[in-house]
CSV table of C-alpha atoms in Angstrom, one decimal:
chain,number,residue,atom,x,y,z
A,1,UNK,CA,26.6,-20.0,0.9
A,2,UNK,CA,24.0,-21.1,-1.6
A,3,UNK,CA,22.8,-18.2,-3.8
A,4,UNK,CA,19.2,-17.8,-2.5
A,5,UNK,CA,20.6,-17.5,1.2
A,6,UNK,CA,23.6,-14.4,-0.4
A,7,UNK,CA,20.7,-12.9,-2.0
A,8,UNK,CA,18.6,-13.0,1.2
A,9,UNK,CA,21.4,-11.0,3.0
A,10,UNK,CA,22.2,-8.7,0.2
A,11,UNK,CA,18.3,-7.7,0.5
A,12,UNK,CA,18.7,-7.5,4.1
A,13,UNK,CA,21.4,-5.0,3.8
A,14,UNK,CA,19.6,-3.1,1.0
A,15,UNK,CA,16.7,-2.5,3.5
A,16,UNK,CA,18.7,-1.8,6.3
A,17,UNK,CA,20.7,1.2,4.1
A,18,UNK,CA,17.5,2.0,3.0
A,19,UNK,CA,16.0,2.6,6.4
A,20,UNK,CA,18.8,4.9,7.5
A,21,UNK,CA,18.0,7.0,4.5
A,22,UNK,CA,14.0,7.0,5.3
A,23,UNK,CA,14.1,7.7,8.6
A,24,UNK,CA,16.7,10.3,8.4
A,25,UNK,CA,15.0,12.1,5.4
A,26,UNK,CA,12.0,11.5,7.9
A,27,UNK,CA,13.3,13.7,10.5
A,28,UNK,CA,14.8,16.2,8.0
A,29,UNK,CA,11.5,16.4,6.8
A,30,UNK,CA,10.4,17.3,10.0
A,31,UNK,CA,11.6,20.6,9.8
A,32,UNK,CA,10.0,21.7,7.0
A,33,UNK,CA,7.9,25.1,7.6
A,34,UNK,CA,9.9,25.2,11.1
A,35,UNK,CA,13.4,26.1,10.3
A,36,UNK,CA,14.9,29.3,12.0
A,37,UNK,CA,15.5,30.9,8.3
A,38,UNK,CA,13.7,30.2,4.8
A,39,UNK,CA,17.8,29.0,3.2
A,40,UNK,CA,18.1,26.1,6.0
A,41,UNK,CA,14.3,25.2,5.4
A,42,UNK,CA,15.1,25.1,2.1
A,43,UNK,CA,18.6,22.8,2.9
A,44,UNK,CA,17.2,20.7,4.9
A,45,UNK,CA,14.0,20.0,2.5
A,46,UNK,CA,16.2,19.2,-0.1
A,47,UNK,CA,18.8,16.8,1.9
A,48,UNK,CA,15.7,15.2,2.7
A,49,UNK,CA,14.4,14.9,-0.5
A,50,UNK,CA,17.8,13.2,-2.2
A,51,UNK,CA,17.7,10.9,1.3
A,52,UNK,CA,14.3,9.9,-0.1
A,53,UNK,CA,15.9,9.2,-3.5
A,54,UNK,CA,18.5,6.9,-2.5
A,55,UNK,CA,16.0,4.9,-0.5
A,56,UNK,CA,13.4,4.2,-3.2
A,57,UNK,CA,16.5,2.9,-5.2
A,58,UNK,CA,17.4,0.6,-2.7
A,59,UNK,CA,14.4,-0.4,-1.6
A,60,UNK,CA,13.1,-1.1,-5.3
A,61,UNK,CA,16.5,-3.1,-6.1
A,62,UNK,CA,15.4,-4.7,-2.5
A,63,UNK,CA,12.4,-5.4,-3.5
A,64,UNK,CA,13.2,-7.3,-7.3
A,65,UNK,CA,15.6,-9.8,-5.0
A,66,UNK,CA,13.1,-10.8,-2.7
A,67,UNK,CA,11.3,-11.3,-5.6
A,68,UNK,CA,7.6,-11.5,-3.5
A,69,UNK,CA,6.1,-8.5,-4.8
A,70,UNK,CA,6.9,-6.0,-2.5
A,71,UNK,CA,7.9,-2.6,-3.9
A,72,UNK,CA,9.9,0.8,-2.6
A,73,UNK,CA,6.3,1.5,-0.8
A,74,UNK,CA,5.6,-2.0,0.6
A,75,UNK,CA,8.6,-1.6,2.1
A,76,UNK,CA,8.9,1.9,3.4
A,77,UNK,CA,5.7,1.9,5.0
A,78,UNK,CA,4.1,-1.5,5.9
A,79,UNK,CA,7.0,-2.9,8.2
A,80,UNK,CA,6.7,-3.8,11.7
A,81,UNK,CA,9.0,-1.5,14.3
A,82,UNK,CA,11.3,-4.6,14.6
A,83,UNK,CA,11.8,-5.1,11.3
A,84,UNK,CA,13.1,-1.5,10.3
A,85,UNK,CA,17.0,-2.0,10.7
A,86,UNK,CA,17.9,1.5,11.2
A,87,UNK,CA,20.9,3.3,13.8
A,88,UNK,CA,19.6,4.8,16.3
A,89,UNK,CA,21.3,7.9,15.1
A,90,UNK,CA,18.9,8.6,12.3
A,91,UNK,CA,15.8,8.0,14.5
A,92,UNK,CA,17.5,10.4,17.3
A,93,UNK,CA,14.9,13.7,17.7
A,94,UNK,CA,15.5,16.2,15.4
A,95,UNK,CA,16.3,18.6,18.8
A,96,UNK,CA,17.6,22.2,18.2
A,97,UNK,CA,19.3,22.9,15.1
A,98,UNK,CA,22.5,22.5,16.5
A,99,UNK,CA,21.9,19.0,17.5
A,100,UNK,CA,20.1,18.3,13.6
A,101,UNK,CA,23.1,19.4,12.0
A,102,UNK,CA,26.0,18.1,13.9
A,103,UNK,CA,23.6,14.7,13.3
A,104,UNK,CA,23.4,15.5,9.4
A,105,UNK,CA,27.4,15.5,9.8
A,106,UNK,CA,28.0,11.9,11.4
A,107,UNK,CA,25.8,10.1,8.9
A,108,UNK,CA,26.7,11.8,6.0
A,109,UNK,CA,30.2,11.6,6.4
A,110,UNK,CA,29.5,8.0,7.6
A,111,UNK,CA,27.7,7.7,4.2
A,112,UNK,CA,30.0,9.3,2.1
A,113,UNK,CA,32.7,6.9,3.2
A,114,UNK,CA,30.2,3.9,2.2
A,115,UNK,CA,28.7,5.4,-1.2
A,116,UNK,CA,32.7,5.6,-2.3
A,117,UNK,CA,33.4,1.9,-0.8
A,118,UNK,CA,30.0,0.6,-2.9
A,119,UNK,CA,31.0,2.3,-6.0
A,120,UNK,CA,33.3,-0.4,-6.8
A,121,UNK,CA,30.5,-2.5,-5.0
A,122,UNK,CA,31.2,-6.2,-7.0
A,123,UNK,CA,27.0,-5.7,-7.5
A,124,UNK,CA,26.5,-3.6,-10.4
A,125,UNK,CA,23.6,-2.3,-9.6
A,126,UNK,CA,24.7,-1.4,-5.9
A,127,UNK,CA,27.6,0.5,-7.1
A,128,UNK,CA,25.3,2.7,-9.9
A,129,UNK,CA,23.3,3.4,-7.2
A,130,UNK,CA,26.3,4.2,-5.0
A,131,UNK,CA,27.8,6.6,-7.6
A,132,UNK,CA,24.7,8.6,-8.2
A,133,UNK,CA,24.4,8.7,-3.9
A,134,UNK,CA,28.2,9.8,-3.5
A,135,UNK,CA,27.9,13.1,-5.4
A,136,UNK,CA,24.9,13.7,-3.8
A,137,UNK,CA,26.2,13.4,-0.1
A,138,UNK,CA,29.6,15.6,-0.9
A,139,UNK,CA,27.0,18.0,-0.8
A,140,UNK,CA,25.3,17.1,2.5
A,141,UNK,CA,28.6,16.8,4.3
A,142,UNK,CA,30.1,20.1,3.2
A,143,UNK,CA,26.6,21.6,4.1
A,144,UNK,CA,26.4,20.2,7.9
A,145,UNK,CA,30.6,20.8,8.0
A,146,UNK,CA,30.1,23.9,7.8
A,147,UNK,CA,27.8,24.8,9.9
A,148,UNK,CA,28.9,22.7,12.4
A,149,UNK,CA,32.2,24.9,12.4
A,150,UNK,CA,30.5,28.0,12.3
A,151,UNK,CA,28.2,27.4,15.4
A,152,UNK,CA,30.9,25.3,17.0
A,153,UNK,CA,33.5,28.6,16.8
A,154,UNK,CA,30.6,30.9,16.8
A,155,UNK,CA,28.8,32.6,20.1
A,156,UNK,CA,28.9,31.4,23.9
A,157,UNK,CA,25.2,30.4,23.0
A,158,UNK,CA,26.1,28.7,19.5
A,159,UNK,CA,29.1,27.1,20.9
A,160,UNK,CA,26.9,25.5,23.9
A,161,UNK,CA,24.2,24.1,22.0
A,162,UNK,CA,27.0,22.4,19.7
A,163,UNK,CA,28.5,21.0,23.1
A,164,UNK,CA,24.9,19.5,24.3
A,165,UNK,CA,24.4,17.9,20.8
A,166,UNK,CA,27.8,16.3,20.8
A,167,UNK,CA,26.7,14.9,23.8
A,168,UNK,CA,23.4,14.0,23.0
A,169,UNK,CA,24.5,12.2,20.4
A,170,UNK,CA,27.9,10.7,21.0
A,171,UNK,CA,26.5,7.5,22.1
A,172,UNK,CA,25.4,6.6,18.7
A,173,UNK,CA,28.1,7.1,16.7
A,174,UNK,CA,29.8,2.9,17.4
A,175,UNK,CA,26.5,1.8,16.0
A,176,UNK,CA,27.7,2.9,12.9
A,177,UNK,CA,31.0,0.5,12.3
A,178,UNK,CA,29.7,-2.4,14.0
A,179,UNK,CA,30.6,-5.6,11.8
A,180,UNK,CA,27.3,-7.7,11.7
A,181,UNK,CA,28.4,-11.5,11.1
A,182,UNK,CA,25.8,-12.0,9.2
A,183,UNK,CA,27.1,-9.8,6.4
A,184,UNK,CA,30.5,-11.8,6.3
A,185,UNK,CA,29.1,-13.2,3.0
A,186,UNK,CA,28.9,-9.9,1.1
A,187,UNK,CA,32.1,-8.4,2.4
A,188,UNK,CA,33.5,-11.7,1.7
A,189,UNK,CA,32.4,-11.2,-2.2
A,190,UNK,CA,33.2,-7.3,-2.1
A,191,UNK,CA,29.8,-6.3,-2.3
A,192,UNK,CA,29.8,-4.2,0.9
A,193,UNK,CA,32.9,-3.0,2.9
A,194,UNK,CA,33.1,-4.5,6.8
A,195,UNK,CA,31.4,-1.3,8.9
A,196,UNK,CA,34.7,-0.9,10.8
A,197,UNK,CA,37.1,-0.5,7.8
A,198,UNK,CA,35.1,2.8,7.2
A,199,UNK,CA,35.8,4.2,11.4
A,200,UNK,CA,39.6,5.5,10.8
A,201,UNK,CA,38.7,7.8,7.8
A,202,UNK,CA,35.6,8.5,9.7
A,203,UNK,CA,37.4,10.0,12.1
A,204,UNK,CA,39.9,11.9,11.0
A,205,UNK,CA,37.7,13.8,8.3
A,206,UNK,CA,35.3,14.9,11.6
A,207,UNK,CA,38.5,15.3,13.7
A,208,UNK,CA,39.5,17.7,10.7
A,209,UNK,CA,36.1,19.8,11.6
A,210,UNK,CA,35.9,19.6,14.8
A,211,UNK,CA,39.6,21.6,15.0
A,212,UNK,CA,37.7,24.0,13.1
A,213,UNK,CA,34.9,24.1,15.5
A,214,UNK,CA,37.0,24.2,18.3
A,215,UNK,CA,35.0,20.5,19.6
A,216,UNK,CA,36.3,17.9,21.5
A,217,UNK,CA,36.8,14.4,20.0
A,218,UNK,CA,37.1,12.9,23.0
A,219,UNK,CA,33.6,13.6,23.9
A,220,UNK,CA,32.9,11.3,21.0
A,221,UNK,CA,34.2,7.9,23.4
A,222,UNK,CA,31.3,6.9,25.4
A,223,UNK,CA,29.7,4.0,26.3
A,224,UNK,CA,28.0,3.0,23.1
A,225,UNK,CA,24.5,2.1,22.6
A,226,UNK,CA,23.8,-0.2,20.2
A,227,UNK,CA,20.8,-2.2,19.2
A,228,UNK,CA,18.8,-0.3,16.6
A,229,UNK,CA,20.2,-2.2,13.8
A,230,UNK,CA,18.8,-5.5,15.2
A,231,UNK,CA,16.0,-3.8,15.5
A,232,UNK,CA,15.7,-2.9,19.2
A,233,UNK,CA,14.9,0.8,18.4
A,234,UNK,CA,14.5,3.7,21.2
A,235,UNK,CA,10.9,5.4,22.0
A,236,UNK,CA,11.4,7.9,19.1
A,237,UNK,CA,11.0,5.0,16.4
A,238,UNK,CA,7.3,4.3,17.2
A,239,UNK,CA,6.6,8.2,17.3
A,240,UNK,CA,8.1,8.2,13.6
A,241,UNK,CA,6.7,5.0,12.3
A,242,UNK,CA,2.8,6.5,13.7
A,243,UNK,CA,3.5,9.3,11.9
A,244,UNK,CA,5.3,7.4,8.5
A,245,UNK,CA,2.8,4.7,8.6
A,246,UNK,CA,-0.5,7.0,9.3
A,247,UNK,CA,-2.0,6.7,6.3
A,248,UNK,CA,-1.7,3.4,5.0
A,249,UNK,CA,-2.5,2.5,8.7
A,250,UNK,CA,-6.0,4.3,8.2
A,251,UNK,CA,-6.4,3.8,4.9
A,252,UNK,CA,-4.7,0.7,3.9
A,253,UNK,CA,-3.9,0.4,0.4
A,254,UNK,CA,-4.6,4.1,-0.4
A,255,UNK,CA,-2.8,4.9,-3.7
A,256,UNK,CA,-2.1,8.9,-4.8
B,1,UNK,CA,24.0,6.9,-29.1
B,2,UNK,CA,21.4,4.8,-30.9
B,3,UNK,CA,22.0,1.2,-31.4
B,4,UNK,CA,23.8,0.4,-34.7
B,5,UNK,CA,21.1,-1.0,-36.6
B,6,UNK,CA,20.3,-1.9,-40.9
B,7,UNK,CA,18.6,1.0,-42.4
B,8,UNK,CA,15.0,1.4,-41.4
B,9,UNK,CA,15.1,0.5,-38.1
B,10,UNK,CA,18.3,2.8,-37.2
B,11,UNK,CA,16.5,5.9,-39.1
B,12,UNK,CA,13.3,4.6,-36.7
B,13,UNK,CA,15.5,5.0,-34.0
B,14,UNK,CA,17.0,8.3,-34.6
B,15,UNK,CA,13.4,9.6,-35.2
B,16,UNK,CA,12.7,8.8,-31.7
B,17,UNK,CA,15.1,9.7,-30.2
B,18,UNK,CA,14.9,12.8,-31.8
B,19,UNK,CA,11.2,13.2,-30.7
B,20,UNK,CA,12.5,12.3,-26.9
B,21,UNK,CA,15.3,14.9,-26.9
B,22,UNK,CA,13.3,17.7,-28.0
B,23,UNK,CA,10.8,16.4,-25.0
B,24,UNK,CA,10.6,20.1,-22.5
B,25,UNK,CA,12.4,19.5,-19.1
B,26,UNK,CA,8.9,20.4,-17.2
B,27,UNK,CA,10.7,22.1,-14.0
B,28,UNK,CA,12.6,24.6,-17.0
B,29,UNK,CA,11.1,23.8,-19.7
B,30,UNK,CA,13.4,26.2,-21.8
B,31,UNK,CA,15.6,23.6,-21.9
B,32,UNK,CA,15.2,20.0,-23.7
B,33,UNK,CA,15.8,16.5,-22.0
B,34,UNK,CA,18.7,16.0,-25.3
B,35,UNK,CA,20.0,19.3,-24.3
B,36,UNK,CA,20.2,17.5,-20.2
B,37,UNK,CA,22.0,14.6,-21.4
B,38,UNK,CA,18.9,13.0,-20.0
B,39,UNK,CA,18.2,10.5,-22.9
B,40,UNK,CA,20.7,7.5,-22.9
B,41,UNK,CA,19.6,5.1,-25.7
B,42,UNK,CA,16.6,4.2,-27.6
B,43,UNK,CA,15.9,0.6,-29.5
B,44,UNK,CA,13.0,0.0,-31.8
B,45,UNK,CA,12.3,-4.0,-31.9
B,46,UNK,CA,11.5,-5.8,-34.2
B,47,UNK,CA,8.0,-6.0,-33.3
B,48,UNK,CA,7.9,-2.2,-33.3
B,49,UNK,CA,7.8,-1.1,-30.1
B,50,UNK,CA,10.5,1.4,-29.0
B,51,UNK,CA,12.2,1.4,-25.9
B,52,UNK,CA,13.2,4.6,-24.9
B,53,UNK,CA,16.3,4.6,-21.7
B,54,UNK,CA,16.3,7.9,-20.0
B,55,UNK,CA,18.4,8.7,-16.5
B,56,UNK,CA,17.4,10.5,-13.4
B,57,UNK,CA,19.3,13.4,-12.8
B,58,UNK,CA,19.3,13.3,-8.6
B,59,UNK,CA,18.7,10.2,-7.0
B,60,UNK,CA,15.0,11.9,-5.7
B,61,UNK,CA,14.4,14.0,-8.4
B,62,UNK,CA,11.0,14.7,-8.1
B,63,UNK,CA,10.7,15.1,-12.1
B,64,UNK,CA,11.7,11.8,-13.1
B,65,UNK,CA,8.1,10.1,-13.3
B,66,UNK,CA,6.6,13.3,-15.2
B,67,UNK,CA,9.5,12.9,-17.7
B,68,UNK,CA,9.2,9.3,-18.3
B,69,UNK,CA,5.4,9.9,-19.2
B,70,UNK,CA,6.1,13.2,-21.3
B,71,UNK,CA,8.3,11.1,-23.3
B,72,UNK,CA,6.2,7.8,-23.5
B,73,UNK,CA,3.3,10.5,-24.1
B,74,UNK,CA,5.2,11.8,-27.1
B,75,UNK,CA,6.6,9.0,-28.7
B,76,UNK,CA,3.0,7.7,-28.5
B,77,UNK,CA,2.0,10.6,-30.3
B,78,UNK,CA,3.9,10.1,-33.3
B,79,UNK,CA,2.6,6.8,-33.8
B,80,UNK,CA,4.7,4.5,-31.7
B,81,UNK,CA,4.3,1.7,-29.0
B,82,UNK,CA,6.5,3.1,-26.3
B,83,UNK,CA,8.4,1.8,-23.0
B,84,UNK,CA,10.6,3.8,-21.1
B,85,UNK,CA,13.3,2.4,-19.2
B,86,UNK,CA,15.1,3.7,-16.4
B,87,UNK,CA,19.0,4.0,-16.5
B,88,UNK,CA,21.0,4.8,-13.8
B,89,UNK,CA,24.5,3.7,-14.9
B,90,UNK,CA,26.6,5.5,-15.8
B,91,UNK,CA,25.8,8.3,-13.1
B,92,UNK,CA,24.2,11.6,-14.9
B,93,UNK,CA,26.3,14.0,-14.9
B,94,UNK,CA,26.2,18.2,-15.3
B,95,UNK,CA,29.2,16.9,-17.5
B,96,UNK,CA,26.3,15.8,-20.1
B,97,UNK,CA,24.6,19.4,-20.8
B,98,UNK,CA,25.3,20.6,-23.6
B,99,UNK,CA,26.5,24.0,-25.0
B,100,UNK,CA,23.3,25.0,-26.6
B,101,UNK,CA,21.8,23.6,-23.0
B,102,UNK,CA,23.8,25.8,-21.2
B,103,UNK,CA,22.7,29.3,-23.4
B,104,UNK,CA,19.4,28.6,-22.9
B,105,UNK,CA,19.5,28.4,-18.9
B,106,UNK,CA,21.6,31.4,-19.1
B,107,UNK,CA,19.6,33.2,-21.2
B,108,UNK,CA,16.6,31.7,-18.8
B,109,UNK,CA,18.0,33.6,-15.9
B,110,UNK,CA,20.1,30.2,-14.5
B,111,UNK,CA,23.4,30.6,-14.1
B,112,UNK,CA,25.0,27.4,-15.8
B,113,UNK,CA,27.7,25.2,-13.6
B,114,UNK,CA,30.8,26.6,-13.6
B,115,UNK,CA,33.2,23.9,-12.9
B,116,UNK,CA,33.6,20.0,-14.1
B,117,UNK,CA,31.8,16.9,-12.2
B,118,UNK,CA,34.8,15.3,-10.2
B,119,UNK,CA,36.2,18.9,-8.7
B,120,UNK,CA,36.6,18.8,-5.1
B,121,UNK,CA,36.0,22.4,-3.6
B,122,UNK,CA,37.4,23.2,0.4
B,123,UNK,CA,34.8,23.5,2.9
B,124,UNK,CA,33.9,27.3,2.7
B,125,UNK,CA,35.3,27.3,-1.0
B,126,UNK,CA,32.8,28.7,-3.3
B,127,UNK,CA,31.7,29.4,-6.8
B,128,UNK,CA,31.3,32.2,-8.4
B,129,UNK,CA,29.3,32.3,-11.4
B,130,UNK,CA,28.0,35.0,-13.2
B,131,UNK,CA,25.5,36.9,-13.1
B,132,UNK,CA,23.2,35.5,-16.0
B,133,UNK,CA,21.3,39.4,-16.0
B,134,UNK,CA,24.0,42.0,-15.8
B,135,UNK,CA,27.2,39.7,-16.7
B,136,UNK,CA,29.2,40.9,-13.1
B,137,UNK,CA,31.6,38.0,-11.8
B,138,UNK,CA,30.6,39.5,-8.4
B,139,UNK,CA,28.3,37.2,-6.5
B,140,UNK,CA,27.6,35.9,-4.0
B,141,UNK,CA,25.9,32.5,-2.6
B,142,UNK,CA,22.6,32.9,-0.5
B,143,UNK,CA,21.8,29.3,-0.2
B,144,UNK,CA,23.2,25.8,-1.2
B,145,UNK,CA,19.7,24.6,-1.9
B,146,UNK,CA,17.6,26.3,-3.8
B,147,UNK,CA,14.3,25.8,-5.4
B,148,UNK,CA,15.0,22.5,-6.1
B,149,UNK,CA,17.7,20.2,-5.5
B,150,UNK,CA,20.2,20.6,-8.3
B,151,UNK,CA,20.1,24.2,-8.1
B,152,UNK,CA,22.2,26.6,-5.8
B,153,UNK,CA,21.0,30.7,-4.7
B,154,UNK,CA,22.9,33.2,-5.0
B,155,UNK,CA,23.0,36.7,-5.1
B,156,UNK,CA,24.3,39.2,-7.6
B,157,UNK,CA,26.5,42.1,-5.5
B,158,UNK,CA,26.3,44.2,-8.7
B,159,UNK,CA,22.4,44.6,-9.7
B,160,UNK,CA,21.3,43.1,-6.8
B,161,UNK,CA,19.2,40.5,-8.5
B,162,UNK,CA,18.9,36.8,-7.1
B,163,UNK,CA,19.5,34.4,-9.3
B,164,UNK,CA,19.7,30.3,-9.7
B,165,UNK,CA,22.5,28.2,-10.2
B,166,UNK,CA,22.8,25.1,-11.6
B,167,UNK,CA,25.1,22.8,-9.2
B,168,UNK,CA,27.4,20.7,-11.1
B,169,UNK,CA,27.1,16.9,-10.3
């Protein structure tokens, strides 16, 4: 593959990374002022915040290989809805905490696996951005894992909400380790691990909480829905991007 | 960490980066950027300008454009053209603060990290730092997240004061 064609799927990638970490810092943002105590409105602020983080750096490293201008801000909030390359997890309603936690838990564990993966990333720049991101989400995923065991093994009421999350969400946990052929090229130079490698270990660290939480994996194999990632998103994504994309919508161009 | 460099230039070099270390972190501003491990490198070119590498502590520290500026801002100040470059390799570390660093957010009412970057805690496994007020090894964690990202609440059991703590990364 010439080098201009790698380095347009290599930006492709970094968007699509980056737009799992905007959208879901999105949602988490959601709940700030809302949370049912000041420590989780506080938690969740903050996960959003270093969501935030990670997407600015790949969107600006996205941005310097395109090489057309575009920055961390041109991409964030002036793409169309087909062109944001998110799962379908991260765009998933925040719902009741139950179902915003046990959510925090999939991805982060599903990005935990990655950010150790791209650490050894054969891109420099993807792998310093990769060990900054890994320390970061250790925290996330011990925060979600436990709270996911405590309201999993908690009260009848605690206990059911958990259940109706799982399910809720169970649908869009495939999405995640779906090989894309059109990243063969970077996993064929080591830049990004296939999706799928990462599903084994996946599993067995949320099979390790779930015991815990006295869940079900087998509640986890549904029929998967997929799509999101090609940018077929679900009815929540335009409700996100109206709100995401407000201002520069009304007042295009509007700098702080 | 400055560049090995003849004579004038290298004593250029350490005056900078001797002006960017003392720079106040502005979210505690008891403790300096040198004392964060924040400053990485500085290089004065030939044609005088000095470029000054600094790293981001979080990946979305919301800190990191007022501390490029307070530095640029205060190497400017003592007479020098000034860019500020952003580093983020290798990964900044709690490793990086130093001694005197660690005092100062003590004696600032922040309880300092208490264990290496790299230590892999259980789920439920926690900390327990001390109380930087009374001294008791008897406390207890409130929140994960505290007032900012990198820092941790807890609670002291013994005086019954809250208190900060800095998470190690």
């Amino acid at each position: 593959m010439s080098n201009a064609a790698h380095q347009s799927v290599l930006f492709d990638y970094l968007v699509c990374l980056g737009d799992d970490h905007l959208i879901l810092g999105h949602r988490l943002s959601q709940w700030c002022g809302h949370a049912p105590m000041l420590e989780e409105d506080l938690a969740l602020s903050n996960i959003s915040l270093d969501m935030f983080g990670q997407a600015r750096n790949l969107y600006t490293y996205a941005g310097e290989i395109e090489g057309k201008g575009r920055d961390e801000d041109a991409l964030a909030f002036l793409r169309k809805e087909h062109e944001y390359h998110n799962l379908m997890l991260v765009e998933r309603p925040n719902g009741d905490f139950a179902q915003t936690i046990l959510r925090q838990l999939f991805y982060s564990q599903f990005a935990l696996l990655l950010w150790e993966k791209l650490s050894t990333s054969t891109d420099e720049r993807l792998a310093a951005i990769a060990q900054k991101a890994h320390k970061e989400a250790s925290y996330h995923v011990r925060h979600a894992a436990e709270w996911v065991i405590r309201l999993g093994d908690g009260t009848d009421e605690s206990a059911r909400r958990m259940a109706n999350a799982l399910k809720t969400l169970a649908p869009n946990i495939e999405e995640m380790f779906a090989n894309g052929e059109e990243n063969t090229a970077l996993t064929d130079a080591g830049i990004i691990p296939t999706p799928d490698s990462l599903r084994t270990a996946w599993r067995k660290r949320i099979s390790d909480v779930f015991d815990e939480a006295q869940m079900d994996m087998a509640q986890l194999d549904v029929h998967p829905i997929k799509g999101a990632r090609q940018g077929r998103h679900s009815e929540a994504m335009g409700h996100i991007l109206a709100e995401l994309q407000y201002m520069q919508r009304t007042y295009p161009n509007c700098q702080w | 960490m400055v560049s090995e460099a003849p004579g004038n230039t290298r004593s250029l070099e350490q005056q900078v980066w001797q002006i960017a270390s003392d720079v106040p972190d502005p979210e505690i501003p008891v403790v300096t950027l040198g004392d964060l491990g924040i400053v990485r490198d500085v290089i004065v070119e030939k044609d005088g300008v000095a470029i000054v590498k600094l790293t981001p502590t979080y990946s979305g520290c919301p800190a990191v454009q007022m501390i490029e500026d307070s530095v640029r801002d205060a190497v400017h100040a003592a007479g020098f053209k000034c860019q500020v470059e952003r580093v983020i390799s290798p990964s900044w570390t709690t490793d990086w603060i130093s001694e005197n660093g660690r005092e100062k957010l003590r004696a600032y009412g922040i309880a300092p990290p208490v264990r290496k970057s790299g230590a892999k805690p259980q789920l439920f496994e926690r900390d327990s730092p001390q109380c930087p007020r009374c001294k008791s090894d008897n406390t207890k964690l409130i929140s994960q997240f505290g007032s900012t990202p990198c820092k941790a609440h807890f609670q002291c059991e013994a005086c019954l004061e809250p208190f900060d703590y800095f998470k190690c990364l």
